[in-house]
PDB file of C-alpha atoms and ligand atoms in Angstrom:
ATOM      1  CA  MET A   1      -0.319   0.322  -0.297  1.00 76.00           C
ATOM      2  CA  THR A   2       1.406   3.334  -1.037  1.00 83.00           C
ATOM      3  CA  ALA A   3       0.673   6.339   0.329  1.00 88.00           C
ATOM      4  CA  ARG A   4       0.132  10.229  -1.315  1.00 92.00           C
ATOM      5  CA  GLN A   5      -0.624  13.258  -0.754  1.00 94.00           C
ATOM      6  CA  LEU A   6      -3.121  15.617  -2.513  1.00 96.00           C
ATOM      7  CA  ASP A   7      -4.395  19.685  -1.738  1.00 98.00           C
ATOM      8  CA  VAL A   8      -7.450  19.117  -4.139  1.00 98.00           C
ATOM      9  CA  ALA A   9      -8.051  21.978  -4.119  1.00 97.00           C
ATOM     10  CA  SER A  10      -4.260  22.916  -6.015  1.00 97.00           C
ATOM     11  CA  ASP A  11      -4.622  22.076 -10.391  1.00 97.00           C
ATOM     12  CA  ALA A  12      -0.498  21.501  -9.640  1.00 97.00           C
ATOM     13  CA  SER A  13      -1.451  18.941  -6.560  1.00 97.00           C
ATOM     14  CA  VAL A  14      -3.396  17.057  -8.229  1.00 97.00           C
ATOM     15  CA  ASP A  15      -2.322  16.834 -11.301  1.00 96.00           C
ATOM     16  CA  ALA A  16       0.805  14.831 -10.095  1.00 96.00           C
ATOM     17  CA  VAL A  17      -0.325  12.674  -8.577  1.00 96.00           C
ATOM     18  CA  ALA A  18      -2.966  11.421 -11.148  1.00 95.00           C
ATOM     19  CA  ALA A  19       0.548  11.074 -13.514  1.00 94.00           C
ATOM     20  CA  ASP A  20       2.159   9.333 -11.677  1.00 92.00           C
ATOM     21  CA  VAL A  21      -0.588   7.229  -8.976  1.00 94.00           C
ATOM     22  CA  GLY A  22      -0.746   3.616 -11.202  1.00 94.00           C
ATOM     23  CA  ARG A  23      -3.822   2.014 -11.590  1.00 96.00           C
ATOM     24  CA  VAL A  24      -6.869   3.170  -9.270  1.00 97.00           C
ATOM     25  CA  ASP A  25      -9.795   1.098  -9.144  1.00 97.00           C
ATOM     26  CA  VAL A  26     -12.168   2.800  -6.894  1.00 98.00           C
ATOM     27  CA  LEU A  27     -11.705   6.020  -6.405  1.00 98.00           C
ATOM     28  CA  VAL A  28     -13.181   8.163  -3.107  1.00 98.00           C
ATOM     29  CA  ASN A  29     -14.457  11.421  -3.239  1.00 98.00           C
ATOM     30  CA  VAL A  30     -13.927  12.783   0.745  1.00 98.00           C
ATOM     31  CA  ALA A  31     -11.553  16.202   1.432  1.00 98.00           C
ATOM     32  CA  GLY A  32     -14.070  18.136   2.600  1.00 97.00           C
ATOM     33  CA  TRP A  33     -13.942  21.469   4.610  1.00 96.00           C
ATOM     34  CA  GLY A  34     -16.442  24.077   5.787  1.00 95.00           C
ATOM     35  CA  LYS A  35     -17.570  26.617   9.074  1.00 93.00           C
ATOM     36  CA  ILE A  36     -21.010  27.249   9.711  1.00 92.00           C
ATOM     37  CA  GLN A  37     -21.071  30.961   9.600  1.00 95.00           C
ATOM     38  CA  PRO A  38     -24.029  32.914   8.422  1.00 97.00           C
ATOM     39  CA  PHE A  39     -24.051  32.869   4.595  1.00 98.00           C
ATOM     40  CA  VAL A  40     -24.581  37.738   5.193  1.00 98.00           C
ATOM     41  CA  GLU A  41     -20.616  37.509   6.938  1.00 98.00           C
ATOM     42  CA  ASN A  42     -19.235  34.840   4.429  1.00 97.00           C
ATOM     43  CA  ASP A  43     -17.042  36.759   1.799  1.00 98.00           C
ATOM     44  CA  LYS A  44     -15.579  35.520  -1.694  1.00 98.00           C
ATOM     45  CA  ALA A  45     -12.344  34.351  -0.256  1.00 98.00           C
ATOM     46  CA  PHE A  46     -14.861  32.037   2.199  1.00 98.00           C
ATOM     47  CA  TRP A  47     -17.237  31.150  -1.293  1.00 98.00           C
ATOM     48  CA  ASP A  48     -13.717  30.423  -3.632  1.00 98.00           C
ATOM     49  CA  LYS A  49     -11.965  28.203  -0.707  1.00 98.00           C
ATOM     50  CA  VAL A  50     -15.491  25.672   0.076  1.00 98.00           C
ATOM     51  CA  ILE A  51     -16.027  25.435  -3.772  1.00 98.00           C
ATOM     52  CA  ALA A  52     -12.894  24.741  -4.272  1.00 98.00           C
ATOM     53  CA  ILE A  53     -12.264  22.243  -2.002  1.00 98.00           C
ATOM     54  CA  ASN A  54     -16.021  20.268  -1.746  1.00 98.00           C
ATOM     55  CA  PHE A  55     -16.834  20.112  -5.534  1.00 98.00           C
ATOM     56  CA  TYR A  56     -13.885  21.921  -7.234  1.00 98.00           C
ATOM     57  CA  GLY A  57     -12.291  19.346  -5.757  1.00 98.00           C
ATOM     58  CA  VAL A  58     -14.233  15.979  -6.606  1.00 98.00           C
ATOM     59  CA  VAL A  59     -14.370  17.463  -9.602  1.00 98.00           C
ATOM     60  CA  LYS A  60     -10.458  17.959 -10.988  1.00 98.00           C
ATOM     61  CA  LEU A  61     -10.121  14.300  -9.262  1.00 98.00           C
ATOM     62  CA  THR A  62     -12.104  12.804 -11.307  1.00 98.00           C
ATOM     63  CA  HIS A  63     -11.668  14.142 -14.202  1.00 98.00           C
ATOM     64  CA  ALA A  64      -8.210  12.972 -13.923  1.00 97.00           C
ATOM     65  CA  LEU A  65      -8.635  10.222 -13.084  1.00 98.00           C
ATOM     66  CA  LEU A  66     -11.873   8.823 -15.414  1.00 98.00           C
ATOM     67  CA  PRO A  67      -9.923   7.774 -18.123  1.00 97.00           C
ATOM     68  CA  GLN A  68      -7.771   5.851 -16.655  1.00 97.00           C
ATOM     69  CA  MET A  69     -11.425   2.973 -15.948  1.00 98.00           C
ATOM     70  CA  ILE A  70     -12.222   4.200 -19.281  1.00 98.00           C
ATOM     71  CA  GLU A  71      -9.592   2.359 -20.533  1.00 98.00           C
ATOM     72  CA  ARG A  72      -9.845  -0.634 -18.662  1.00 98.00           C
ATOM     73  CA  ARG A  73     -13.425  -0.355 -18.748  1.00 98.00           C
ATOM     74  CA  SER A  74     -14.026  -0.342 -15.129  1.00 98.00           C
ATOM     75  CA  GLY A  75     -14.002   1.241 -12.304  1.00 98.00           C
ATOM     76  CA  ARG A  76     -16.003   2.698  -8.738  1.00 98.00           C
ATOM     77  CA  ILE A  77     -15.892   5.890  -8.079  1.00 98.00           C
ATOM     78  CA  VAL A  78     -17.086   7.163  -4.446  1.00 99.00           C
ATOM     79  CA  ASN A  79     -17.987  10.783  -3.847  1.00 98.00           C
ATOM     80  CA  VAL A  80     -18.619  11.733   0.033  1.00 98.00           C
ATOM     81  CA  ALA A  81     -21.375  14.779  -0.739  1.00 98.00           C
ATOM     82  CA  SER A  82     -23.243  15.950   2.399  1.00 98.00           C
ATOM     83  CA  ASP A  83     -26.909  15.273   3.422  1.00 96.00           C
ATOM     84  CA  ALA A  84     -26.527  19.542   3.864  1.00 96.00           C
ATOM     85  CA  GLY A  85     -26.860  19.192   0.020  1.00 97.00           C
ATOM     86  CA  ARG A  86     -30.347  17.169   0.444  1.00 96.00           C
ATOM     87  CA  VAL A  87     -31.976  18.856   2.838  1.00 95.00           C
ATOM     88  CA  GLY A  88     -29.996  21.953   3.422  1.00 95.00           C
ATOM     89  CA  SER A  89     -28.619  22.736   6.779  1.00 93.00           C
ATOM     90  CA  LEU A  90     -28.473  26.815   8.678  1.00 91.00           C
ATOM     91  CA  GLY A  91     -25.885  28.288   8.142  1.00 94.00           C
ATOM     92  CA  GLU A  92     -23.139  26.277   5.638  1.00 96.00           C
ATOM     93  CA  THR A  93     -25.129  28.212   2.605  1.00 98.00           C
ATOM     94  CA  VAL A  94     -22.691  28.247   0.292  1.00 98.00           C
ATOM     95  CA  TYR A  95     -21.309  24.588   1.653  1.00 98.00           C
ATOM     96  CA  ALA A  96     -24.349  22.877   0.940  1.00 98.00           C
ATOM     97  CA  GLY A  97     -24.881  24.380  -2.592  1.00 98.00           C
ATOM     98  CA  ALA A  98     -20.828  22.598  -3.388  1.00 98.00           C
ATOM     99  CA  LYS A  99     -22.082  19.581  -2.167  1.00 98.00           C
ATOM    100  CA  ALA A 100     -25.731  19.251  -3.748  1.00 98.00           C
ATOM    101  CA  GLY A 101     -23.597  19.756  -6.967  1.00 98.00           C
ATOM    102  CA  VAL A 102     -21.571  16.744  -5.896  1.00 99.00           C
ATOM    103  CA  ILE A 103     -24.976  15.069  -6.237  1.00 98.00           C
ATOM    104  CA  GLY A 104     -25.700  16.779  -9.734  1.00 98.00           C
ATOM    105  CA  PHE A 105     -22.144  15.537 -10.793  1.00 99.00           C
ATOM    106  CA  THR A 106     -22.649  12.081  -8.817  1.00 98.00           C
ATOM    107  CA  LYS A 107     -25.596  10.873 -10.823  1.00 98.00           C
ATOM    108  CA  SER A 108     -24.674  13.388 -14.550  1.00 98.00           C
ATOM    109  CA  LEU A 109     -21.170  10.880 -14.869  1.00 98.00           C
ATOM    110  CA  ALA A 110     -22.839   7.795 -13.430  1.00 98.00           C
ATOM    111  CA  ARG A 111     -25.017   7.788 -17.059  1.00 98.00           C
ATOM    112  CA  GLU A 112     -22.153   9.169 -18.152  1.00 98.00           C
ATOM    113  CA  GLY A 113     -20.150   6.295 -16.981  1.00 98.00           C
ATOM    114  CA  ALA A 114     -22.719   3.084 -17.086  1.00 98.00           C
ATOM    115  CA  ARG A 115     -21.630   2.192 -20.902  1.00 98.00           C
ATOM    116  CA  HIS A 116     -18.105   2.683 -19.737  1.00 98.00           C
ATOM    117  CA  GLY A 117     -18.162  -0.218 -16.236  1.00 98.00           C
ATOM    118  CA  ILE A 118     -18.005   2.425 -14.115  1.00 98.00           C
ATOM    119  CA  ASN A 119     -20.497   2.743 -11.203  1.00 98.00           C
ATOM    120  CA  VAL A 120     -20.747   6.519  -9.780  1.00 99.00           C
ATOM    121  CA  ASN A 121     -22.131   6.771  -6.210  1.00 99.00           C
ATOM    122  CA  CYS A 122     -22.820   8.896  -3.186  1.00 98.00           C
ATOM    123  CA  VAL A 123     -22.730   8.198   0.306  1.00 98.00           C
ATOM    124  CA  CYS A 124     -24.631  12.035   2.195  1.00 98.00           C
ATOM    125  CA  PRO A 125     -23.413  11.676   6.215  1.00 98.00           C
ATOM    126  CA  GLY A 126     -25.520  13.349   8.436  1.00 95.00           C
ATOM    127  CA  PRO A 127     -23.695  15.156  11.768  1.00 94.00           C
ATOM    128  CA  THR A 128     -20.601  12.623  12.278  1.00 95.00           C
ATOM    129  CA  ASP A 129     -18.225  12.227  14.966  1.00 94.00           C
ATOM    130  CA  THR A 130     -15.090  14.044  12.839  1.00 93.00           C
ATOM    131  CA  PRO A 131     -12.202  16.601  13.552  1.00 89.00           C
ATOM    132  CA  LEU A 132     -14.900  18.433  11.254  1.00 84.00           C
ATOM    133  CA  LEU A 133     -17.848  18.617  13.518  1.00 86.00           C
ATOM    134  CA  ALA A 134     -15.278  18.589  17.171  1.00 87.00           C
ATOM    135  CA  ALA A 135     -14.832  22.296  15.401  1.00 84.00           C
ATOM    136  CA  VAL A 136     -18.685  23.124  15.717  1.00 84.00           C
ATOM    137  CA  SER A 137     -19.470  24.442  18.206  1.00 87.00           C
ATOM    138  CA  GLU A 138     -21.461  23.150  21.601  1.00 90.00           C
ATOM    139  CA  LYS A 139     -24.719  25.059  21.058  1.00 89.00           C
ATOM    140  CA  HIS A 140     -24.610  23.608  16.952  1.00 84.00           C
ATOM    141  CA  ARG A 141     -23.833  19.955  18.331  1.00 88.00           C
ATOM    142  CA  GLU A 142     -26.933  20.062  20.788  1.00 91.00           C
ATOM    143  CA  ALA A 143     -29.206  20.757  18.782  1.00 89.00           C
ATOM    144  CA  PHE A 144     -27.975  18.472  16.157  1.00 86.00           C
ATOM    145  CA  GLN A 145     -28.379  15.583  17.907  1.00 92.00           C
ATOM    146  CA  LYS A 146     -31.284  16.766  19.541  1.00 93.00           C
ATOM    147  CA  ALA A 147     -32.497  16.531  15.580  1.00 92.00           C
ATOM    148  CA  ILE A 148     -31.601  12.150  15.069  1.00 95.00           C
ATOM    149  CA  PRO A 149     -33.382  10.541  15.788  1.00 96.00           C
ATOM    150  CA  MET A 150     -30.916   7.913  16.466  1.00 96.00           C
ATOM    151  CA  ARG A 151     -30.030  10.565  19.211  1.00 95.00           C
ATOM    152  CA  ARG A 152     -26.646  10.323  18.709  1.00 96.00           C
ATOM    153  CA  PHE A 153     -24.257  11.077  15.659  1.00 96.00           C
ATOM    154  CA  GLY A 154     -21.950   8.481  13.413  1.00 97.00           C
ATOM    155  CA  LYS A 155     -19.339   7.232  14.107  1.00 98.00           C
ATOM    156  CA  PRO A 156     -16.852   6.938  10.822  1.00 98.00           C
ATOM    157  CA  HIS A 157     -16.306   3.555  10.356  1.00 98.00           C
ATOM    158  CA  GLU A 158     -20.067   3.722   9.521  1.00 98.00           C
ATOM    159  CA  ILE A 159     -19.819   5.731   6.826  1.00 98.00           C
ATOM    160  CA  ALA A 160     -16.888   4.005   5.686  1.00 98.00           C
ATOM    161  CA  ASP A 161     -19.135   1.377   5.493  1.00 98.00           C
ATOM    162  CA  ALA A 162     -21.065   3.373   3.282  1.00 98.00           C
ATOM    163  CA  ALA A 163     -18.587   3.912   0.920  1.00 98.00           C
ATOM    164  CA  LEU A 164     -17.167   0.851   1.290  1.00 98.00           C
ATOM    165  CA  PHE A 165     -20.976  -1.260  -0.208  1.00 98.00           C
ATOM    166  CA  PHE A 166     -20.629   0.726  -3.225  1.00 98.00           C
ATOM    167  CA  ALA A 167     -16.533  -0.040  -3.792  1.00 98.00           C
ATOM    168  CA  SER A 168     -18.097  -3.650  -3.731  1.00 98.00           C
ATOM    169  CA  SER A 169     -18.838  -6.405  -6.351  1.00 97.00           C
ATOM    170  CA  ARG A 170     -22.520  -6.624  -3.970  1.00 98.00           C
ATOM    171  CA  ALA A 171     -23.468  -2.630  -5.950  1.00 98.00           C
ATOM    172  CA  ASP A 172     -22.306  -4.230  -9.186  1.00 98.00           C
ATOM    173  CA  TYR A 173     -26.409  -2.491 -10.570  1.00 98.00           C
ATOM    174  CA  VAL A 174     -26.019  -0.054  -8.620  1.00 98.00           C
ATOM    175  CA  THR A 175     -25.430   3.793  -9.903  1.00 98.00           C
ATOM    176  CA  GLY A 176     -25.833   6.929  -9.605  1.00 98.00           C
ATOM    177  CA  GLN A 177     -27.667   6.223  -6.360  1.00 98.00           C
ATOM    178  CA  ILE A 178     -26.964   8.611  -3.215  1.00 98.00           C
ATOM    179  CA  LEU A 179     -27.511   7.324   0.015  1.00 98.00           C
ATOM    180  CA  SER A 180     -27.806   9.196   3.024  1.00 98.00           C
ATOM    181  CA  VAL A 181     -26.144   8.062   6.079  1.00 98.00           C
ATOM    182  CA  SER A 182     -27.446   9.786   9.848  1.00 96.00           C
ATOM    183  CA  GLY A 183     -29.063   7.454  12.283  1.00 97.00           C
ATOM    184  CA  GLY A 184     -33.258   8.727  10.205  1.00 96.00           C
ATOM    185  CA  LEU A 185     -31.982  13.004  10.111  1.00 94.00           C
ATOM    186  CA  THR A 186     -33.158  13.186   6.497  1.00 91.00           C
ATOM    187  CA  LEU A 187     -35.118  11.130   5.313  1.00 88.00           C
ATOM    188  CA  ALA A 188     -34.715  12.449   1.517  1.00 73.00           C
ATOM    189  CA  GLY A 189     -37.141  11.077  -1.287  1.00 69.00           C
TER     190      GLY A 189
HETATM  191  N1  NAD B 201     -18.019  14.748   9.567  1.00 58.76           N
HETATM  192  C1  NAD B 201     -19.537  15.375   9.720  1.00 58.76           C
HETATM  193  O1  NAD B 201     -20.674  15.963  10.945  1.00 58.76           O
HETATM  194  C2  NAD B 201     -20.029  15.229   8.772  1.00 58.76           C
HETATM  195  C3  NAD B 201     -20.761  15.265   7.646  1.00 58.76           C
HETATM  196  C4  NAD B 201     -20.980  16.154   6.189  1.00 58.76           C
HETATM  197  C5  NAD B 201     -20.389  15.301   5.851  1.00 58.76           C
HETATM  198  N2  NAD B 201     -19.270  15.692   5.574  1.00 58.76           N
HETATM  199  C6  NAD B 201     -18.124  15.131   4.404  1.00 58.76           C
HETATM  200  O2  NAD B 201     -17.466  14.256   5.437  1.00 58.76           O
HETATM  201  C7  NAD B 201     -15.867  13.949   4.111  1.00 58.76           C
HETATM  202  C8  NAD B 201     -14.861  13.894   5.558  1.00 58.76           C
HETATM  203  O3  NAD B 201     -14.587  14.789   6.104  1.00 58.76           O
HETATM  204  P1  NAD B 201     -15.317  14.458   8.296  1.00 58.76           P
HETATM  205  O4  NAD B 201     -15.878  14.909   9.056  1.00 58.76           O
HETATM  206  O5  NAD B 201     -13.894  13.908   7.770  1.00 58.76           O
HETATM  207  O6  NAD B 201     -13.695  15.915   8.024  1.00 58.76           O
HETATM  208  P2  NAD B 201     -12.791  16.472   8.426  1.00 58.76           P
HETATM  209  O7  NAD B 201     -11.879  17.550   8.883  1.00 58.76           O
HETATM  210  O8  NAD B 201     -12.223  15.517  10.022  1.00 58.76           O
HETATM  211  O9  NAD B 201     -11.321  15.567   7.055  1.00 58.76           O
HETATM  212  C9  NAD B 201     -11.694  16.056   6.276  1.00 58.76           C
HETATM  213  C10 NAD B 201     -10.303  15.618   5.668  1.00 58.76           C
HETATM  214  O10 NAD B 201     -10.305  16.317   4.565  1.00 58.76           O
HETATM  215  C11 NAD B 201      -9.251  16.338   4.013  1.00 58.76           C
HETATM  216  N3  NAD B 201      -8.953  17.472   3.505  1.00 58.76           N
HETATM  217  C12 NAD B 201      -8.875  18.895   3.572  1.00 58.76           C
HETATM  218  N4  NAD B 201      -8.464  19.416   2.735  1.00 58.76           N
HETATM  219  C13 NAD B 201      -8.074  19.517   1.872  1.00 58.76           C
HETATM  220  C14 NAD B 201      -7.900  19.483   0.051  1.00 58.76           C
HETATM  221  N5  NAD B 201      -7.124  20.703   0.000  1.00 58.76           N
HETATM  222  N6  NAD B 201      -6.550  18.156  -0.428  1.00 58.76           N
HETATM  223  C15 NAD B 201      -6.773  17.020   0.815  1.00 58.76           C
HETATM  224  N7  NAD B 201      -7.549  17.521   1.292  1.00 58.76           N
HETATM  225  C16 NAD B 201      -8.561  18.166   2.394  1.00 58.76           C
HETATM  226  C17 NAD B 201      -8.602  17.174   6.397  1.00 58.76           C
HETATM  227  O11 NAD B 201      -7.440  16.912   5.658  1.00 58.76           O
HETATM  228  C18 NAD B 201      -8.519  16.015   6.651  1.00 58.76           C
HETATM  229  O12 NAD B 201      -8.559  15.097   6.141  1.00 58.76           O
HETATM  230  C19 NAD B 201     -15.756  14.816   3.899  1.00 58.76           C
HETATM  231  O13 NAD B 201     -16.281  15.251   2.978  1.00 58.76           O
HETATM  232  C20 NAD B 201     -17.220  16.720   5.031  1.00 58.76           C
HETATM  233  O14 NAD B 201     -17.795  17.706   3.920  1.00 58.76           O
HETATM  234  C21 NAD B 201     -19.116  15.050   6.897  1.00 58.76           C
END
């Protein structure tokens, strides 16, 4: 197993990794970043960062690695968006927009990838116990927890399990799907 450092917000970094990473059978686009703040207080630098990491990063890395999957006529792409992109999230307006973009991107690429043997699906975590959530105020954490029918945050491995399902042969006939892993918080149709 090898590990490489990658800045998904940098064209040069994505190109460098794509050029010598070798064979990629499963691409999981999981890098993300956000901060809770009223939209009216956002500035353009904030939007640029949110969109560069959460949306454009997914687009760039996927575009760089897709040709080798098309050539082999096989591949799995799993995008990690957010329930914010399905149902909205107070104080995460541009983040939610970027994640909604990932959802639309997933569905459209699934249509395009099917003829090349490539499945594209999306996991939408609800509030999950990671450093990202630890950075949220105690007030917001409490509000999130109260709203979750299971009354607890997700565990990182529960999100990984959904990605593993999409990456496995159990999902051979599944593409373009959006799966919320959120303890029942969001019941999107
Ligand atoms: N934790 C939650 O409650 C929650 C809820 C919904 C969606 N998500 C999504 O799940 C994914 C994982 O988030 P997490 O909770 O583990 O957050 P996290 O902050 O713990 O981890 C995010 C990871 O993304 C990496 N990253 C950030 N910017 C990057 C860049 N420019 N290039 C490469 N890597 C970069 C960070 O190094 C970090 O490893 C993200 O896409 C996030 O938006 C998380």
